[in-house]
Amino acid sequence: MRKLINVVLLYFIFFHSFSLKAQQDLFKSKDLSSIRIETLSETEISQVKTQLESSNLTIEQVEPMLKAKGMSSGEYAKLKERLISTTSIENIANQNSQATRRTQEPIKNNKVRDSVNSRIFGSELFDNPNLNFEPNLKLATPLNYVLGPGDELQVTLYGVQEFNAAIPVTEEGRINIIHVGQVPVAGMTIEAATQKIKNSFAKTYTSLRSGQSKLSISLNKIRTIKVTIIGGKQPGNYSISSLSTVFNALYLAGGPATYGTYRNIELVRNNKLVTKIDIYKFLVNGDQSENVGLKDNDVIRIPVYNSRITLDGEVKRPGIFEVKPGETFADILAYASGFSDVAFTASVNVVQKTDREYKVKDLKNEEFKIYQPLPGDVITISKILSRFQNRIQIQGAVFRPNSYSFYEGMRMKDLLAKAEGLREDAYTKRAIITRLKTDLTTEILNVDIEKVLAGDVESNVLLKKEDQVKVYSILEFREKYMLTINGEIRRPGEYEFHENLTLNDLLIQAGGLLNSASNKVEIARMVKAEDISTSDSTKAQLFNVAIDASNNEQTKTFLLQPFDVINIRKMAVYEKPQLITIGGAVPYAGEYVLSNKNEKVYDLIKRAGGLTAEADVMGVKIRRPIQASQIEAISEVNLNLDKNDSTETKLTKKLKEEVKYAVIPIEWNKISEDPNNYSNITLLAGDAIEVATRNENVKVTGNVLLTSEIPFVKGKGLNYYVNAVGGADSKAWKKKAYIIYPNGKAAVTSNFLFFRFFPKVTAGSQIVIPEKPLTNKVTAGEITSFASVLVGMAGVVIAIIRR
């Protein structure tokens, strides 16, 4: 038992000491083969993460070292996974490259486009919100970067011996390295400082001399420098990155102020002028030779401009340009990217300023390279004239109507040759030349083209610049002739007339005759006469032609003339079989064809086998399609039958749903006794005969307390059935009650003196109680007015009687 306790105690001490060791410094352990990541606490993992962050390393960078000390790939994966779970991926990614440097937030000025200075050439470089001249701080460390106080170096030694630290450059320009000492680096490039630090390290770390260890030095933090900008839109002192250039600083200041120069910006360092910056060099040629790097306490001075001119009109980049001494108009034109495509380049207009007034100067093309613009010049480039130097035009019946180049001595025949001659439809007796005279008015010249082509010198007129020649077509002088064909043809309508067009040709064009076409065709032809005849009232000449629908070739010899109207008559008898429908209580319900025009209800019901035993002889009716003109009238019916719907009654809705049909009641009991009875009507195509089955109930609807069906009791009247459903409601108009019988016939309540006669109730009928119409009650004021009128009339009557 004591031995077991000793073993457990030793096991605890071993792993606890290992955990403490791992907590103190995991990466300095020489043997990691026995480590188990799952035994490490969250505190120990946090210590490892802190160690990585302080050394500015990532877990991927130390992977070779961990595996070289015996850590297995599985344990490394577990370590990496636990580190990721305790830190954000973004923080690890930011530590993933030596070239990534933590710096202060750069100063940013919100850019707003300057409407006042927007025309100044170069201003868009600084007041365009979409442009950005901030220095790129995410590049690898430049080898020519000069170190100074405020910079921070990342020094890493890896291999047999290890060292990792972020070391700032002190105000004295040195870096303090543990076990190595102080190394002066201020004023040195990063390349020179790296070599000097390596030499100092080699004195302490012998493995660096033997090559068993390697030393890496990079810039971890960039120092901030202060520059002063004078004459900018936002002048002042700026703290910026030491990698910044003149353009970076100018961008922060918003560029030159309203009167600031863009071409003589001064960089002052240690009270001495270092260089002058001309932004035009960058804008025009992309030259950044003057965009030098800045140093601490530099001053950027933007003086006022000496000379500016305005360039307007037809140039590619009009605006306001700054002019240096010795520059000519040709130089300014190059800044404006040259003339536009429609610019008048022979001369430009210059408005100059004198001591008292303005002066105009015409600058010729040959003076562009010698004229030096004066301050305040306004130079305007106009468009070329909207006219042609040598144009002549030909239109109409030629093969190539177009504009052609004119030359002195050009004649009509020459122009026709340029247009590749006349078309076949050309009218050769006359062509029109519209000529522009010297006072810009026009005149017309007539030319006989037939004589021109025949070689007549006099007709071959001499042409002038801007002449417009019109060659007419004979088709222009012809009216467009049409023909009309109607009737039993597949494609009736209007067709274009052609010479020698026959009736047969037109029938084929129109798709041929229909099967219903008769053999009679009527052609109406217009009557033409020079004088009006009082004796002849004929308006059209008629021709009757006999044709055969199966052989249209018979009409080949009949020639048509313009504006003929052809009517293809329909056969006197040509009717397709017409259907009617019968349904309900008949043995053979379905569709039937009308056998003759006078077939009646009795005949068709007999064809359907007569009525069955369940048929209601009082329930035979016909649903007949009605014309479209009748639909609107029926849809407007409003009988106010439903108290639950204030806008439409159920019956009105039903009428609208069945608006395409009219119901015709049939009295079958009378027809069966006498087939000649008036109720035995003639059937029409589309009729639908409905035979209702026997119904022993009476339906009560409308303004009653309960819509229901009550069993029919012979001899009982309307009041019996209304009372059976709870009676009428408060809105009921009982004196207008009516009954709809099974065959669709209706009967209404009648009145005589004080007596009311309700219609007879039969089995299968429907009692309808309508709603009272709304009426306006007489107000007290109306009663008073009415009484006043009566009193007045009574007074008038009494006065008349007394006379």
mmCIF file of C-alpha atoms in Angstrom, residues 373-626:
data_model
loop_
_atom_site.group_PDB
_atom_site.id
_atom_site.type_symbol
_atom_site.label_atom_id
_atom_site.label_comp_id
_atom_site.label_asym_id
_atom_site.label_seq_id
_atom_site.Cartn_x
_atom_site.Cartn_y
_atom_site.Cartn_z
ATOM 1 C CA PRO A 373 -0.047 83.752 -72.185
ATOM 2 C CA LEU A 374 -0.479 86.715 -69.859
ATOM 3 C CA PRO A 375 -1.995 86.450 -66.373
ATOM 4 C CA GLY A 376 -5.789 86.357 -66.556
ATOM 5 C CA ASP A 377 -5.988 85.410 -70.250
ATOM 6 C CA VAL A 378 -9.217 83.709 -71.312
ATOM 7 C CA ILE A 379 -8.547 81.601 -74.381
ATOM 8 C CA THR A 380 -11.561 80.190 -76.247
ATOM 9 C CA ILE A 381 -11.390 77.511 -78.927
ATOM 10 C CA SER A 382 -14.458 77.468 -81.182
ATOM 11 C CA LYS A 383 -15.951 74.687 -83.291
ATOM 12 C CA ILE A 384 -15.392 74.205 -86.981
ATOM 13 C CA LEU A 385 -18.175 75.499 -89.245
ATOM 14 C CA SER A 386 -21.174 73.258 -89.828
ATOM 15 C CA ARG A 387 -20.768 73.288 -93.588
ATOM 16 C CA PHE A 388 -18.866 71.400 -96.250
ATOM 17 C CA GLN A 389 -15.996 72.522 -98.398
ATOM 18 C CA ASN A 390 -16.682 70.271 -101.379
ATOM 19 C CA ARG A 391 -19.978 68.452 -100.968
ATOM 20 C CA ILE A 392 -22.522 67.625 -103.637
ATOM 21 C CA GLN A 393 -25.573 65.376 -103.128
ATOM 22 C CA ILE A 394 -27.710 63.141 -105.305
ATOM 23 C CA GLN A 395 -30.919 61.416 -104.210
ATOM 24 C CA GLY A 396 -33.698 59.373 -105.708
ATOM 25 C CA ALA A 397 -33.717 56.734 -108.453
ATOM 26 C CA VAL A 398 -29.962 56.081 -108.654
ATOM 27 C CA PHE A 399 -28.117 53.019 -107.461
ATOM 28 C CA ARG A 400 -26.049 54.828 -104.827
ATOM 29 C CA PRO A 401 -27.756 57.987 -103.523
ATOM 30 C CA ASN A 402 -25.269 59.755 -101.264
ATOM 31 C CA SER A 403 -23.031 62.775 -100.737
ATOM 32 C CA TYR A 404 -19.966 62.970 -102.994
ATOM 33 C CA SER A 405 -16.887 65.155 -103.256
ATOM 34 C CA PHE A 406 -17.214 68.081 -105.636
ATOM 35 C CA TYR A 407 -14.490 69.367 -107.944
ATOM 36 C CA GLU A 408 -14.395 72.314 -110.294
ATOM 37 C CA GLY A 409 -15.714 71.476 -113.737
ATOM 38 C CA MET A 410 -17.937 68.650 -112.488
ATOM 39 C CA ARG A 411 -21.026 68.067 -114.633
ATOM 40 C CA MET A 412 -24.288 66.195 -114.331
ATOM 41 C CA LYS A 413 -23.041 63.121 -116.183
ATOM 42 C CA ASP A 414 -20.016 62.903 -113.858
ATOM 43 C CA LEU A 415 -22.269 62.857 -110.776
ATOM 44 C CA LEU A 416 -24.481 60.143 -112.274
ATOM 45 C CA ALA A 417 -21.359 58.049 -112.879
ATOM 46 C CA LYS A 418 -20.340 58.469 -109.218
ATOM 47 C CA ALA A 419 -23.800 57.221 -108.192
ATOM 48 C CA GLU A 420 -23.319 54.200 -110.528
ATOM 49 C CA GLY A 421 -26.093 55.232 -112.896
ATOM 50 C CA LEU A 422 -29.872 55.336 -112.944
ATOM 51 C CA ARG A 423 -32.238 52.686 -111.638
ATOM 52 C CA GLU A 424 -34.681 51.064 -114.014
ATOM 53 C CA ASP A 425 -37.598 53.059 -112.596
ATOM 54 C CA ALA A 426 -35.883 56.439 -113.088
ATOM 55 C CA TYR A 427 -37.910 59.192 -114.743
ATOM 56 C CA THR A 428 -35.450 60.442 -117.372
ATOM 57 C CA LYS A 429 -37.345 63.411 -118.712
ATOM 58 C CA ARG A 430 -36.577 65.621 -115.785
ATOM 59 C CA ALA A 431 -34.331 65.889 -112.738
ATOM 60 C CA ILE A 432 -34.279 68.750 -110.241
ATOM 61 C CA ILE A 433 -31.146 70.568 -109.046
ATOM 62 C CA THR A 434 -31.589 72.635 -105.885
ATOM 63 C CA ARG A 435 -28.782 75.207 -105.912
ATOM 64 C CA LEU A 436 -27.611 77.431 -103.064
ATOM 65 C CA LYS A 437 -27.033 80.975 -104.295
ATOM 66 C CA THR A 438 -24.440 83.373 -102.926
ATOM 67 C CA ASP A 439 -27.006 85.016 -100.640
ATOM 68 C CA LEU A 440 -27.912 81.555 -99.229
ATOM 69 C CA THR A 441 -31.298 81.497 -100.961
ATOM 70 C CA THR A 442 -32.084 78.564 -103.228
ATOM 71 C CA GLU A 443 -33.088 78.174 -106.850
ATOM 72 C CA ILE A 444 -34.319 75.249 -108.945
ATOM 73 C CA LEU A 445 -32.780 73.990 -112.206
ATOM 74 C CA ASN A 446 -34.429 71.403 -114.460
ATOM 75 C CA VAL A 447 -32.293 68.830 -116.276
ATOM 76 C CA ASP A 448 -33.331 66.412 -119.038
ATOM 77 C CA ILE A 449 -31.418 63.284 -118.019
ATOM 78 C CA GLU A 450 -32.298 61.497 -121.237
ATOM 79 C CA LYS A 451 -30.449 64.184 -123.235
ATOM 80 C CA VAL A 452 -27.563 64.166 -120.751
ATOM 81 C CA LEU A 453 -27.060 60.441 -121.296
ATOM 82 C CA ALA A 454 -27.404 60.935 -125.050
ATOM 83 C CA GLY A 455 -24.406 63.302 -124.968
ATOM 84 C CA ASP A 456 -26.168 66.656 -125.290
ATOM 85 C CA VAL A 457 -23.556 69.165 -124.076
ATOM 86 C CA GLU A 458 -26.090 71.871 -123.315
ATOM 87 C CA SER A 459 -28.193 69.559 -121.116
ATOM 88 C CA ASN A 460 -25.086 68.294 -119.269
ATOM 89 C CA VAL A 461 -25.074 71.289 -116.943
ATOM 90 C CA LEU A 462 -22.086 72.427 -114.926
ATOM 91 C CA LEU A 463 -22.577 71.665 -111.232
ATOM 92 C CA LYS A 464 -21.660 73.775 -108.217
ATOM 93 C CA LYS A 465 -20.714 73.058 -104.628
ATOM 94 C CA GLU A 466 -23.682 72.149 -102.356
ATOM 95 C CA ASP A 467 -25.946 71.291 -105.300
ATOM 96 C CA GLN A 468 -28.664 68.776 -104.430
ATOM 97 C CA VAL A 469 -29.780 66.606 -107.336
ATOM 98 C CA LYS A 470 -33.118 64.770 -107.190
ATOM 99 C CA VAL A 471 -33.831 62.001 -109.735
ATOM 100 C CA TYR A 472 -37.497 60.998 -109.648
ATOM 101 C CA SER A 473 -38.933 57.509 -109.947
ATOM 102 C CA ILE A 474 -41.908 56.792 -112.183
ATOM 103 C CA LEU A 475 -43.422 54.971 -109.206
ATOM 104 C CA GLU A 476 -43.693 58.282 -107.367
ATOM 105 C CA PHE A 477 -46.180 59.534 -109.967
ATOM 106 C CA ARG A 478 -48.514 56.559 -109.672
ATOM 107 C CA GLU A 479 -51.384 56.262 -107.250
ATOM 108 C CA LYS A 480 -51.342 53.162 -105.086
ATOM 109 C CA TYR A 481 -54.082 50.961 -106.470
ATOM 110 C CA MET A 482 -55.941 48.568 -104.187
ATOM 111 C CA LEU A 483 -58.534 45.811 -104.545
ATOM 112 C CA THR A 484 -61.121 44.683 -101.965
ATOM 113 C CA ILE A 485 -62.413 41.134 -101.622
ATOM 114 C CA ASN A 486 -65.128 40.105 -99.138
ATOM 115 C CA GLY A 487 -67.478 37.235 -98.434
ATOM 116 C CA GLU A 488 -66.815 33.519 -98.433
ATOM 117 C CA ILE A 489 -63.021 33.744 -98.802
ATOM 118 C CA ARG A 490 -60.342 32.625 -96.381
ATOM 119 C CA ARG A 491 -58.512 35.961 -96.048
ATOM 120 C CA PRO A 492 -60.862 38.814 -96.908
ATOM 121 C CA GLY A 493 -59.469 42.341 -97.041
ATOM 122 C CA GLU A 494 -57.534 44.778 -99.229
ATOM 123 C CA TYR A 495 -54.861 43.686 -101.712
ATOM 124 C CA GLU A 496 -52.498 45.660 -103.916
ATOM 125 C CA PHE A 497 -53.391 45.900 -107.590
ATOM 126 C CA HIS A 498 -50.987 44.797 -110.293
ATOM 127 C CA GLU A 499 -51.368 44.953 -114.039
ATOM 128 C CA ASN A 500 -52.847 41.826 -115.653
ATOM 129 C CA LEU A 501 -54.126 40.623 -112.281
ATOM 130 C CA THR A 502 -57.033 38.249 -112.837
ATOM 131 C CA LEU A 503 -59.875 37.232 -110.548
ATOM 132 C CA ASN A 504 -58.251 33.828 -110.213
ATOM 133 C CA ASP A 505 -54.951 35.417 -109.081
ATOM 134 C CA LEU A 506 -56.753 37.399 -106.378
ATOM 135 C CA LEU A 507 -58.687 34.352 -105.148
ATOM 136 C CA ILE A 508 -55.410 32.473 -104.709
ATOM 137 C CA GLN A 509 -53.818 35.425 -102.889
ATOM 138 C CA ALA A 510 -56.799 35.530 -100.532
ATOM 139 C CA GLY A 511 -56.384 31.852 -99.642
ATOM 140 C CA GLY A 512 -59.080 30.387 -101.832
ATOM 141 C CA LEU A 513 -62.813 29.941 -101.426
ATOM 142 C CA LEU A 514 -64.575 28.579 -98.382
ATOM 143 C CA ASN A 515 -66.788 25.515 -98.702
ATOM 144 C CA SER A 516 -69.777 27.766 -98.158
ATOM 145 C CA ALA A 517 -69.015 29.853 -101.259
ATOM 146 C CA SER A 518 -71.648 29.809 -103.973
ATOM 147 C CA ASN A 519 -70.910 29.895 -107.686
ATOM 148 C CA LYS A 520 -71.913 33.540 -107.868
ATOM 149 C CA VAL A 521 -69.307 36.297 -107.670
ATOM 150 C CA GLU A 522 -70.157 39.970 -107.962
ATOM 151 C CA ILE A 523 -67.502 42.492 -109.032
ATOM 152 C CA ALA A 524 -68.239 46.205 -108.543
ATOM 153 C CA ARG A 525 -66.108 48.544 -110.645
ATOM 154 C CA MET A 526 -65.791 52.268 -110.271
ATOM 155 C CA VAL A 527 -67.339 54.506 -112.901
ATOM 156 C CA LYS A 528 -65.072 57.180 -114.449
ATOM 157 C CA ALA A 529 -66.253 60.102 -116.572
ATOM 158 C CA GLU A 530 -65.045 63.591 -117.379
ATOM 159 C CA ASP A 531 -68.552 65.092 -117.234
ATOM 160 C CA ILE A 532 -71.500 64.651 -114.907
ATOM 161 C CA SER A 533 -74.454 63.020 -116.620
ATOM 162 C CA THR A 534 -77.898 63.931 -115.358
ATOM 163 C CA SER A 535 -79.506 61.031 -117.182
ATOM 164 C CA ASP A 536 -77.175 58.312 -115.891
ATOM 165 C CA SER A 537 -77.264 57.709 -112.107
ATOM 166 C CA THR A 538 -75.013 54.651 -112.168
ATOM 167 C CA LYS A 539 -72.507 54.714 -109.292
ATOM 168 C CA ALA A 540 -70.739 51.428 -110.000
ATOM 169 C CA GLN A 541 -70.549 48.957 -112.850
ATOM 170 C CA LEU A 542 -71.495 45.425 -111.757
ATOM 171 C CA PHE A 543 -70.224 42.125 -113.199
ATOM 172 C CA ASN A 544 -71.579 38.721 -112.243
ATOM 173 C CA VAL A 545 -69.219 35.829 -112.740
ATOM 174 C CA ALA A 546 -70.031 32.152 -112.232
ATOM 175 C CA ILE A 547 -67.293 30.109 -110.553
ATOM 176 C CA ASP A 548 -66.833 26.599 -109.257
ATOM 177 C CA ALA A 549 -65.512 26.227 -105.714
ATOM 178 C CA SER A 550 -63.700 23.044 -106.711
ATOM 179 C CA ASN A 551 -62.012 24.640 -109.735
ATOM 180 C CA ASN A 552 -60.901 28.262 -109.441
ATOM 181 C CA GLU A 553 -59.099 28.147 -112.787
ATOM 182 C CA GLN A 554 -62.296 29.246 -114.547
ATOM 183 C CA THR A 555 -61.622 32.856 -113.528
ATOM 184 C CA LYS A 556 -58.279 33.206 -115.315
ATOM 185 C CA THR A 557 -59.677 35.331 -118.126
ATOM 186 C CA PHE A 558 -61.405 37.990 -116.003
ATOM 187 C CA LEU A 559 -58.961 40.909 -115.642
ATOM 188 C CA LEU A 560 -59.368 43.125 -112.603
ATOM 189 C CA GLN A 561 -58.987 46.884 -112.525
ATOM 190 C CA PRO A 562 -57.926 49.278 -109.748
ATOM 191 C CA PHE A 563 -60.371 49.656 -106.833
ATOM 192 C CA ASP A 564 -62.565 46.724 -107.866
ATOM 193 C CA VAL A 565 -64.678 45.303 -105.041
ATOM 194 C CA ILE A 566 -65.222 41.535 -105.231
ATOM 195 C CA ASN A 567 -67.970 39.846 -103.194
ATOM 196 C CA ILE A 568 -68.091 36.051 -102.945
ATOM 197 C CA ARG A 569 -71.664 35.100 -102.175
ATOM 198 C CA LYS A 570 -72.630 32.388 -99.689
ATOM 199 C CA MET A 571 -74.719 29.384 -100.705
ATOM 200 C CA ALA A 572 -78.429 29.893 -100.193
ATOM 201 C CA VAL A 573 -78.545 26.801 -97.997
ATOM 202 C CA TYR A 574 -75.398 26.029 -96.050
ATOM 203 C CA GLU A 575 -75.939 25.264 -92.405
ATOM 204 C CA LYS A 576 -73.925 22.990 -90.185
ATOM 205 C CA PRO A 577 -75.884 20.614 -87.892
ATOM 206 C CA GLN A 578 -77.115 22.536 -84.858
ATOM 207 C CA LEU A 579 -77.169 21.000 -81.373
ATOM 208 C CA ILE A 580 -79.556 21.281 -78.471
ATOM 209 C CA THR A 581 -79.336 19.629 -75.048
ATOM 210 C CA ILE A 582 -81.916 17.839 -72.927
ATOM 211 C CA GLY A 583 -81.298 16.746 -69.368
ATOM 212 C CA GLY A 584 -83.051 15.719 -66.191
ATOM 213 C CA ALA A 585 -85.885 13.235 -65.829
ATOM 214 C CA VAL A 586 -85.845 11.789 -69.382
ATOM 215 C CA PRO A 587 -84.666 8.287 -70.404
ATOM 216 C CA TYR A 588 -82.098 9.407 -72.969
ATOM 217 C CA ALA A 589 -80.576 12.689 -71.852
ATOM 218 C CA GLY A 590 -77.806 14.312 -73.914
ATOM 219 C CA GLU A 591 -77.200 16.300 -77.095
ATOM 220 C CA TYR A 592 -79.500 16.127 -80.102
ATOM 221 C CA VAL A 593 -79.278 17.617 -83.595
ATOM 222 C CA LEU A 594 -82.193 19.703 -84.808
ATOM 223 C CA SER A 595 -83.744 17.686 -87.613
ATOM 224 C CA ASN A 596 -85.664 20.619 -89.114
ATOM 225 C CA LYS A 597 -86.152 24.295 -88.610
ATOM 226 C CA ASN A 598 -89.591 23.830 -87.045
ATOM 227 C CA GLU A 599 -88.748 21.134 -84.492
ATOM 228 C CA LYS A 600 -90.617 21.790 -81.242
ATOM 229 C CA VAL A 601 -90.273 20.892 -77.563
ATOM 230 C CA TYR A 602 -92.770 18.034 -77.794
ATOM 231 C CA ASP A 603 -90.886 16.460 -80.723
ATOM 232 C CA LEU A 604 -87.519 16.497 -78.980
ATOM 233 C CA ILE A 605 -88.827 15.145 -75.659
ATOM 234 C CA LYS A 606 -90.438 12.284 -77.576
ATOM 235 C CA ARG A 607 -87.026 11.652 -79.291
ATOM 236 C CA ALA A 608 -85.509 11.485 -75.796
ATOM 237 C CA GLY A 609 -88.025 8.845 -74.709
ATOM 238 C CA GLY A 610 -90.580 11.112 -73.048
ATOM 239 C CA LEU A 611 -90.713 11.886 -69.333
ATOM 240 C CA THR A 612 -89.802 9.356 -66.672
ATOM 241 C CA ALA A 613 -92.054 8.420 -63.760
ATOM 242 C CA GLU A 614 -90.072 10.717 -61.444
ATOM 243 C CA ALA A 615 -90.471 13.744 -63.722
ATOM 244 C CA ASP A 616 -92.342 16.801 -62.515
ATOM 245 C CA VAL A 617 -94.701 17.735 -65.349
ATOM 246 C CA MET A 618 -94.730 21.277 -63.951
ATOM 247 C CA GLY A 619 -90.927 21.466 -63.966
ATOM 248 C CA VAL A 620 -90.086 21.573 -67.688
ATOM 249 C CA LYS A 621 -88.202 24.654 -68.872
ATOM 250 C CA ILE A 622 -85.809 25.804 -71.560
ATOM 251 C CA ARG A 623 -82.543 27.671 -70.984
ATOM 252 C CA ARG A 624 -81.955 29.732 -74.116
ATOM 253 C CA PRO A 625 -78.764 31.733 -74.841
ATOM 254 C CA ILE A 626 -79.463 35.450 -75.018
#
